[in-house]
């Protein structure tokens, strides 16, 4: 059995140590979070101000702001490791001290009453472990849901749905700064059945904003050439040198599907509807594509505006059209397949039947690339 007086002294030591650690860690965490939130809030406000200048190309400044945001969001590795080593050594010292005191004051035999005395010690060890995790998350809040609700991670700032809901920035303003461009790259050296030229439909972005569902139709004289839909959610690999996540990239190319075109076609019309989470009306992007050598590309920037003719909601990763006044019936015919599963689908060539058969869609497995 334990000596009662000695156990009281140990219990008081454990309580005092736990309270001291709790107060120290609490103050340290609150200071880190407070200073970090202040700095990141200033960067977010500057980011918001830039996004409203639609007529000026500010992609370079926005890119630098997001890089600066990540630098403030995450502390350097070496100081972070030193802080963690310090807290680990302190924790081990406290635990070792407790164990030595317990062994010195313990008197056999071991019984049920001894377990009751041990319970406060076990809770003390659990609290120390939780304190260590809390400090670790304060230093590096990546993949920590607790602090991400206060401090959004840098990778979230490329999500137009998150930006719209969290910092109340217009999606229209963000997409103007993304500088969307739809191009079709032709492979003139390969002819399909001797009469058609195969090509790749690519959505280009100067800044890689994602996290939205899209519907795309490319037509020639109101005849469909390609219909596509899917969710864009880009995942960049971590930086190979630092191991840190990449918040955003420039000059991103997103393949949306394959197409075969008649060599006599020189102009194409394209429309894209962009559906973001938390909104009720999509954005409509209009592209005028002209053939220039081996590429169909737009002459001017796309016309982007809010399209109130379609009302939708996204529930359980499914997009449902509540009201549809879109001028073509293809949107309605494909809508049963509108799932947010980070996949891109398209129909072209012989699969463009009347009416459209959604089950004939092909999946675009080509990866996003930088060019």
Short mmCIF file of C-alpha atoms in Angstrom, two decimals:
data_model
loop_
_atom_site.label_atom_id
_atom_site.label_comp_id
_atom_site.label_asym_id
_atom_site.label_seq_id
_atom_site.Cartn_x
_atom_site.Cartn_y
_atom_site.Cartn_z
CA UNK A 1 0.00 0.00 0.00
CA UNK A 2 0.97 3.63 -0.39
CA UNK A 3 1.82 5.83 2.57
CA UNK A 4 -1.02 8.30 2.74
CA UNK A 5 1.06 11.35 3.63
CA UNK A 6 3.55 10.63 0.86
CA UNK A 7 0.76 10.10 -1.66
CA UNK A 8 -0.76 13.47 -0.79
CA UNK A 9 2.58 15.11 -1.46
CA UNK A 10 2.85 13.32 -4.82
CA UNK A 11 -0.71 14.25 -5.74
CA UNK A 12 -0.07 17.88 -4.89
CA UNK A 13 3.09 17.81 -7.01
CA UNK A 14 1.21 16.27 -9.95
CA UNK A 15 -1.58 18.81 -9.64
CA UNK A 16 0.80 21.72 -9.43
CA UNK A 17 2.85 20.50 -12.37
CA UNK A 18 -0.21 19.88 -14.52
CA UNK A 19 -1.66 23.29 -13.73
CA UNK A 20 1.68 24.96 -14.46
CA UNK A 21 1.95 23.20 -17.81
CA UNK A 22 -1.66 24.00 -18.58
CA UNK A 23 -1.17 27.69 -17.88
CA UNK A 24 2.14 27.90 -19.76
CA UNK A 25 0.87 26.05 -22.80
CA UNK A 26 -2.39 27.97 -22.78
CA UNK A 27 -0.58 31.32 -22.74
CA UNK A 28 1.89 30.20 -25.38
CA UNK A 29 -0.81 28.85 -27.68
CA UNK A 30 -3.00 31.92 -27.28
CA UNK A 31 -0.10 34.23 -28.14
CA UNK A 32 0.82 32.21 -31.22
CA UNK A 33 -2.76 32.04 -32.45
CA UNK A 34 -3.41 35.72 -31.75
CA UNK A 35 -0.30 36.99 -33.53
CA UNK A 36 -0.78 34.60 -36.42
CA UNK A 37 -4.44 35.49 -36.90
CA UNK A 38 -3.58 39.22 -36.93
CA UNK A 39 -0.92 38.79 -39.60
CA UNK A 40 -2.99 36.43 -41.72
CA UNK A 41 -6.03 38.69 -41.45
CA UNK A 42 -3.99 41.58 -42.85
CA UNK A 43 -2.93 39.40 -45.79
CA UNK A 44 -6.52 38.28 -46.40
CA UNK A 45 -7.73 41.89 -46.43
CA UNK A 46 -5.06 42.78 -48.98
CA UNK A 47 -6.04 39.71 -51.01
CA UNK A 48 -9.69 40.82 -50.96
CA UNK A 49 -8.79 44.32 -52.13
CA UNK A 50 -6.84 42.95 -55.10
CA UNK A 51 -9.62 40.59 -56.17
CA UNK A 52 -12.03 43.47 -56.81
CA UNK A 53 -9.83 45.03 -59.51
CA UNK A 54 -11.28 43.00 -62.37
CA UNK A 55 -9.91 45.17 -65.17
CA UNK A 56 -6.29 44.89 -64.00
CA UNK A 57 -4.21 41.74 -64.20
CA UNK A 58 -3.06 41.24 -60.60
CA UNK A 59 -2.34 37.52 -60.73
CA UNK A 60 1.33 38.05 -59.90
CA UNK A 61 0.54 40.06 -56.77
CA UNK A 62 -2.14 37.59 -55.67
CA UNK A 63 0.30 34.71 -56.16
CA UNK A 64 2.89 36.44 -53.98
CA UNK A 65 0.27 37.15 -51.31
CA UNK A 66 -0.68 33.48 -51.11
CA UNK A 67 2.99 32.52 -50.83
CA UNK A 68 3.39 35.10 -48.05
CA UNK A 69 0.28 33.71 -46.37
CA UNK A 70 1.82 30.23 -46.28
CA UNK A 71 5.08 31.62 -44.87
CA UNK A 72 3.16 33.24 -41.99
CA UNK A 73 0.90 30.22 -41.58
CA UNK A 74 3.70 27.75 -40.91
CA UNK A 75 6.73 28.32 -38.71
CA UNK A 76 10.17 27.24 -39.99
CA UNK A 77 10.99 23.58 -39.39
CA UNK A 78 14.08 24.05 -37.21
CA UNK A 79 12.52 26.32 -34.52
CA UNK A 80 9.41 24.15 -34.55
CA UNK A 81 11.45 21.00 -33.92
CA UNK A 82 13.41 22.69 -31.12
CA UNK A 83 10.18 23.69 -29.36
CA UNK A 84 8.81 20.15 -29.70
CA UNK A 85 12.08 18.66 -28.40
CA UNK A 86 11.90 20.98 -25.40
CA UNK A 87 8.35 20.01 -24.52
CA UNK A 88 9.17 16.31 -25.03
CA UNK A 89 12.15 16.47 -22.68
CA UNK A 90 10.12 18.36 -20.09
CA UNK A 91 7.32 15.81 -20.29
CA UNK A 92 9.71 12.87 -19.96
CA UNK A 93 11.39 14.50 -16.95
CA UNK A 94 8.06 15.06 -15.19
CA UNK A 95 6.88 11.50 -15.93
CA UNK A 96 10.18 10.02 -14.72
CA UNK A 97 9.99 12.06 -11.53
CA UNK A 98 6.48 10.83 -10.84
CA UNK A 99 7.45 7.19 -11.39
CA UNK A 100 10.46 7.47 -9.09
CA UNK A 101 8.35 9.04 -6.34
CA UNK A 102 5.71 6.33 -6.71
CA UNK A 103 8.26 3.53 -6.43
CA UNK A 104 9.85 5.15 -3.39
CA UNK A 105 6.55 5.48 -1.51
CA UNK A 106 4.93 2.20 -2.57
CA UNK A 107 4.63 -0.56 0.03
CA UNK A 108 3.54 -4.09 -0.98
CA UNK A 109 1.17 -5.84 -1.41
CA UNK A 110 -0.52 -4.66 -4.61
CA UNK A 111 -4.31 -4.40 -4.28
CA UNK A 112 -7.45 -2.84 -5.69
CA UNK A 113 -6.98 0.27 -3.58
CA UNK A 114 -3.60 0.80 -5.23
CA UNK A 115 -5.28 1.09 -8.63
CA UNK A 116 -7.47 3.89 -7.31
CA UNK A 117 -4.34 5.78 -6.29
CA UNK A 118 -2.85 5.23 -9.75
CA UNK A 119 -5.82 6.71 -11.67
CA UNK A 120 -4.90 10.39 -11.03
CA UNK A 121 -1.38 9.65 -12.28
CA UNK A 122 -2.75 8.13 -15.51
CA UNK A 123 -4.95 11.19 -16.09
CA UNK A 124 -1.91 13.38 -15.56
CA UNK A 125 -0.03 11.50 -18.27
CA UNK A 126 -2.98 11.84 -20.67
CA UNK A 127 -3.14 15.59 -20.03
CA UNK A 128 0.54 15.98 -20.75
CA UNK A 129 0.12 14.12 -24.04
CA UNK A 130 -2.79 16.33 -25.04
CA UNK A 131 -0.82 19.46 -24.15
CA UNK A 132 2.01 18.29 -26.37
CA UNK A 133 -0.39 17.73 -29.30
CA UNK A 134 -2.00 21.14 -28.76
CA UNK A 135 1.38 22.83 -28.88
CA UNK A 136 2.32 20.87 -32.00
CA UNK A 137 -0.90 21.94 -33.76
CA UNK A 138 -0.35 25.57 -32.78
CA UNK A 139 3.09 25.49 -34.39
CA UNK A 140 1.97 23.62 -37.50
CA UNK A 141 -1.85 23.67 -37.89
CA UNK A 142 -1.86 21.68 -41.17
CA UNK A 143 -4.53 18.94 -41.10
CA UNK A 144 -5.77 20.16 -37.72
CA UNK A 145 -9.53 20.75 -37.86
CA UNK A 146 -9.53 22.64 -34.55
CA UNK A 147 -7.34 25.52 -35.70
CA UNK A 148 -8.38 25.40 -39.36
CA UNK A 149 -11.75 26.85 -38.36
CA UNK A 150 -9.86 29.90 -37.03
CA UNK A 151 -6.95 30.04 -39.47
CA UNK A 152 -7.78 28.69 -42.97
CA UNK A 153 -4.88 26.74 -44.46
CA UNK A 154 -3.17 28.17 -47.57
CA UNK A 155 -4.48 25.34 -49.76
CA UNK A 156 -8.04 26.45 -48.96
CA UNK A 157 -7.45 29.86 -50.49
CA UNK A 158 -7.49 28.41 -54.01
CA UNK A 159 -11.03 27.09 -53.42
CA UNK A 160 -13.53 29.58 -54.83
CA UNK A 161 -16.30 28.01 -52.74
CA UNK A 162 -14.29 28.48 -49.55
CA UNK A 163 -13.21 32.02 -50.45
CA UNK A 164 -16.78 33.03 -51.20
CA UNK A 165 -18.17 31.67 -47.93
CA UNK A 166 -15.27 32.42 -45.56
CA UNK A 167 -14.04 35.87 -46.55
CA UNK A 168 -17.07 36.92 -48.62
CA UNK A 169 -15.26 37.58 -51.89
CA UNK A 170 -17.22 37.47 -55.13
CA UNK A 171 -16.55 34.33 -57.16
CA UNK A 172 -16.89 36.45 -60.28
CA UNK A 173 -13.99 38.66 -59.14
CA UNK A 174 -11.80 35.67 -58.35
CA UNK A 175 -12.40 34.02 -61.73
CA UNK A 176 -11.53 37.23 -63.53
CA UNK A 177 -8.15 37.13 -61.81
CA UNK A 178 -7.76 33.45 -62.64
CA UNK A 179 -7.76 34.53 -66.33
CA UNK A 180 -9.65 31.52 -67.65
CA UNK A 181 -8.94 30.50 -71.23
CA UNK A 182 -10.35 27.53 -73.13
CA UNK A 183 -8.10 26.12 -75.86
CA UNK A 184 -8.14 23.10 -78.16
CA UNK A 185 -4.71 21.76 -79.08
CA UNK A 186 -4.82 19.88 -82.39
CA UNK A 187 -2.66 16.96 -83.40
CA UNK A 188 -2.39 17.72 -87.12
CA UNK A 189 -0.01 14.79 -87.63
CA UNK A 190 -2.71 12.25 -86.71
CA UNK A 191 -5.90 12.03 -88.73
CA UNK A 192 -8.86 10.12 -87.42
CA UNK A 193 -10.28 7.93 -90.22
CA UNK A 194 -8.48 10.17 -92.69
CA UNK A 195 -10.82 13.15 -92.40
CA UNK A 196 -10.94 14.49 -88.83
CA UNK A 197 -8.23 16.03 -86.67
CA UNK A 198 -8.03 14.87 -83.04
CA UNK A 199 -7.51 17.46 -80.36
CA UNK A 200 -7.39 18.01 -76.63
CA UNK A 201 -9.71 20.45 -74.85
CA UNK A 202 -7.84 22.27 -72.08
CA UNK A 203 -8.93 24.87 -69.54
CA UNK A 204 -6.03 27.22 -68.79
CA UNK A 205 -5.72 29.28 -65.61
CA UNK A 206 -3.07 31.81 -64.70
CA UNK A 207 -3.90 31.10 -61.05
CA UNK A 208 -5.11 27.65 -60.07
CA UNK A 209 -8.50 28.28 -58.45
CA UNK A 210 -10.63 25.16 -58.08
CA UNK A 211 -13.34 23.47 -56.00
CA UNK A 212 -16.29 23.93 -58.34
CA UNK A 213 -18.49 21.89 -60.66
CA UNK A 214 -18.66 22.80 -64.33
CA UNK A 215 -20.77 22.12 -67.40
CA UNK A 216 -19.17 22.75 -70.80
CA UNK A 217 -20.58 22.77 -74.31
CA UNK A 218 -18.59 23.48 -77.47
CA UNK A 219 -20.61 24.01 -80.64
CA UNK A 220 -20.14 24.82 -84.31
CA UNK A 221 -23.18 26.43 -85.96
CA UNK A 222 -25.25 25.31 -82.95
CA UNK A 223 -24.20 21.70 -83.50
CA UNK A 224 -22.51 20.12 -80.48
CA UNK A 225 -18.85 19.22 -80.88
CA UNK A 226 -18.18 18.34 -77.23
CA UNK A 227 -20.22 18.24 -74.04
CA UNK A 228 -18.48 17.91 -70.72
CA UNK A 229 -19.08 18.14 -67.00
CA UNK A 230 -17.34 17.31 -63.76
CA UNK A 231 -15.74 18.63 -60.61
CA UNK A 232 -12.44 20.50 -60.53
CA UNK A 233 -10.54 19.90 -57.31
CA UNK A 234 -6.81 20.15 -57.87
CA UNK A 235 -4.33 18.44 -55.55
CA UNK A 236 -0.72 19.51 -56.01
CA UNK A 237 2.06 17.31 -54.58
CA UNK A 238 4.04 18.67 -51.66
CA UNK A 239 7.16 20.66 -52.36
CA UNK A 240 9.98 18.13 -52.94
CA UNK A 241 12.53 20.23 -51.02
CA UNK A 242 10.59 21.47 -47.98
CA UNK A 243 7.83 18.86 -47.86
CA UNK A 244 5.28 21.63 -47.32
CA UNK A 245 1.96 21.78 -49.21
CA UNK A 246 1.77 23.91 -52.35
CA UNK A 247 -1.03 26.49 -51.93
CA UNK A 248 -1.36 27.60 -55.55
CA UNK A 249 0.31 27.32 -58.95
CA UNK A 250 0.55 29.48 -62.04
CA UNK A 251 -0.15 28.60 -65.69
CA UNK A 252 -2.21 25.52 -64.89
CA UNK A 253 -3.63 23.35 -67.69
CA UNK A 254 -6.68 21.21 -66.93
CA UNK A 255 -7.61 18.63 -69.61
CA UNK A 256 -11.37 18.39 -70.06
CA UNK A 257 -11.64 15.82 -72.83
CA UNK A 258 -10.77 14.70 -76.36
CA UNK A 259 -12.41 15.93 -79.54
CA UNK A 260 -12.22 15.31 -83.27
CA UNK A 261 -12.77 18.24 -85.63
CA UNK A 262 -13.32 18.72 -89.33
CA UNK A 263 -10.26 20.49 -90.83
CA UNK A 264 -12.59 23.04 -92.46
CA UNK A 265 -13.82 24.36 -89.10
CA UNK A 266 -12.20 27.69 -88.19
CA UNK A 267 -14.42 29.00 -85.38
CA UNK A 268 -16.13 27.44 -82.37
CA UNK A 269 -18.44 28.71 -79.65
CA UNK A 270 -18.04 27.50 -76.08
CA UNK A 271 -20.08 28.05 -72.95
CA UNK A 272 -19.18 26.98 -69.45
CA UNK A 273 -21.39 27.05 -66.38
CA UNK A 274 -19.55 27.11 -63.06
CA UNK A 275 -21.37 25.83 -59.97
CA UNK A 276 -19.80 26.63 -56.59
CA UNK A 277 -20.84 25.27 -53.22
CA UNK A 278 -22.94 27.64 -51.14
CA UNK A 279 -24.28 29.53 -54.18
CA UNK A 280 -27.63 29.19 -55.91
CA UNK A 281 -26.93 30.58 -59.39
CA UNK A 282 -23.99 29.53 -61.59
CA UNK A 283 -21.55 31.72 -63.44
CA UNK A 284 -21.70 31.65 -67.23
CA UNK A 285 -18.45 31.95 -69.22
CA UNK A 286 -18.62 32.60 -72.97
CA UNK A 287 -15.64 31.80 -75.22
CA UNK A 288 -15.16 32.57 -78.90
CA UNK A 289 -12.52 30.19 -80.27
CA UNK A 290 -10.62 30.81 -83.50
CA UNK A 291 -8.20 28.52 -85.23
CA UNK A 292 -4.60 29.69 -85.25
CA UNK A 293 -2.29 27.05 -86.64
CA UNK A 294 -2.50 23.99 -84.43
CA UNK A 295 -4.61 25.59 -81.72
CA UNK A 296 -8.15 26.88 -81.24
CA UNK A 297 -7.85 29.76 -78.79
CA UNK A 298 -9.96 32.78 -77.74
CA UNK A 299 -9.13 36.20 -79.16
CA UNK A 300 -10.30 38.06 -76.05
CA UNK A 301 -10.93 37.32 -72.41
CA UNK A 302 -14.14 35.38 -71.76
CA UNK A 303 -17.36 37.12 -70.86
CA UNK A 304 -18.23 36.02 -67.31
CA UNK A 305 -21.51 36.90 -65.64
CA UNK A 306 -23.99 35.54 -63.16
CA UNK A 307 -26.62 33.40 -64.86
CA UNK A 308 -29.92 33.58 -62.96
CA UNK A 309 -31.73 31.33 -65.43
CA UNK A 310 -30.49 28.28 -63.52
CA UNK A 311 -31.06 27.66 -59.82
CA UNK A 312 -29.34 24.75 -58.12
CA UNK A 313 -28.31 23.25 -54.83
CA UNK A 314 -25.54 20.86 -53.86
CA UNK A 315 -26.47 18.25 -51.31
CA UNK A 316 -24.54 15.11 -50.38
CA UNK A 317 -22.09 15.68 -53.26
CA UNK A 318 -24.87 15.76 -55.83
CA UNK A 319 -25.84 18.79 -57.91
CA UNK A 320 -29.57 19.20 -58.36
CA UNK A 321 -31.16 21.68 -60.77
CA UNK A 322 -34.10 23.37 -59.06
CA UNK A 323 -34.92 25.68 -61.98
CA UNK A 324 -33.56 25.39 -65.50
CA UNK A 325 -34.13 27.99 -68.21
CA UNK A 326 -30.92 27.22 -70.07
CA UNK A 327 -31.25 27.56 -73.84
CA UNK A 328 -30.11 24.00 -74.66
CA UNK A 329 -31.64 20.73 -73.51
CA UNK A 330 -28.26 19.04 -73.06
CA UNK A 331 -27.80 20.42 -69.55
CA UNK A 332 -31.06 18.87 -68.38
CA UNK A 333 -30.29 15.56 -70.08
CA UNK A 334 -26.89 15.24 -68.42
CA UNK A 335 -27.96 16.53 -64.99
CA UNK A 336 -28.76 13.07 -63.50
CA UNK A 337 -25.02 12.34 -63.68
CA UNK A 338 -23.91 15.50 -61.90
CA UNK A 339 -21.90 14.11 -58.98
CA UNK A 340 -19.09 15.92 -57.18
CA UNK A 341 -16.53 13.14 -57.17
CA UNK A 342 -13.47 14.95 -58.57
CA UNK A 343 -13.88 13.37 -62.01
CA UNK A 344 -14.31 14.88 -65.48
CA UNK A 345 -16.54 13.41 -68.18
CA UNK A 346 -17.26 14.30 -71.79
CA UNK A 347 -19.15 13.24 -74.92
CA UNK A 348 -17.93 13.79 -78.45
CA UNK A 349 -18.27 12.34 -81.92
CA UNK A 350 -20.77 9.50 -82.28
CA UNK A 351 -21.76 9.65 -78.58
CA UNK A 352 -23.50 13.01 -79.23
CA UNK A 353 -26.87 11.44 -80.00
CA UNK A 354 -30.28 13.11 -79.88
CA UNK A 355 -31.37 12.86 -77.10
CA UNK A 356 -28.14 12.61 -75.17
CA UNK A 357 -27.41 9.32 -73.44
CA UNK A 358 -25.53 10.18 -70.20
CA UNK A 359 -24.29 6.59 -69.87
CA UNK A 360 -22.10 7.03 -72.97
CA UNK A 361 -19.83 9.59 -71.32
CA UNK A 362 -16.07 9.04 -71.32
CA UNK A 363 -13.91 9.83 -68.32
CA UNK A 364 -11.00 12.23 -68.79
CA UNK A 365 -8.13 10.71 -66.81
CA UNK A 366 -5.43 13.12 -68.00
CA UNK A 367 -3.69 14.83 -65.10
CA UNK A 368 -3.46 18.55 -64.50
CA UNK A 369 -0.11 19.92 -65.63
CA UNK A 370 1.88 23.16 -65.58
CA UNK A 371 2.85 24.73 -68.88
#
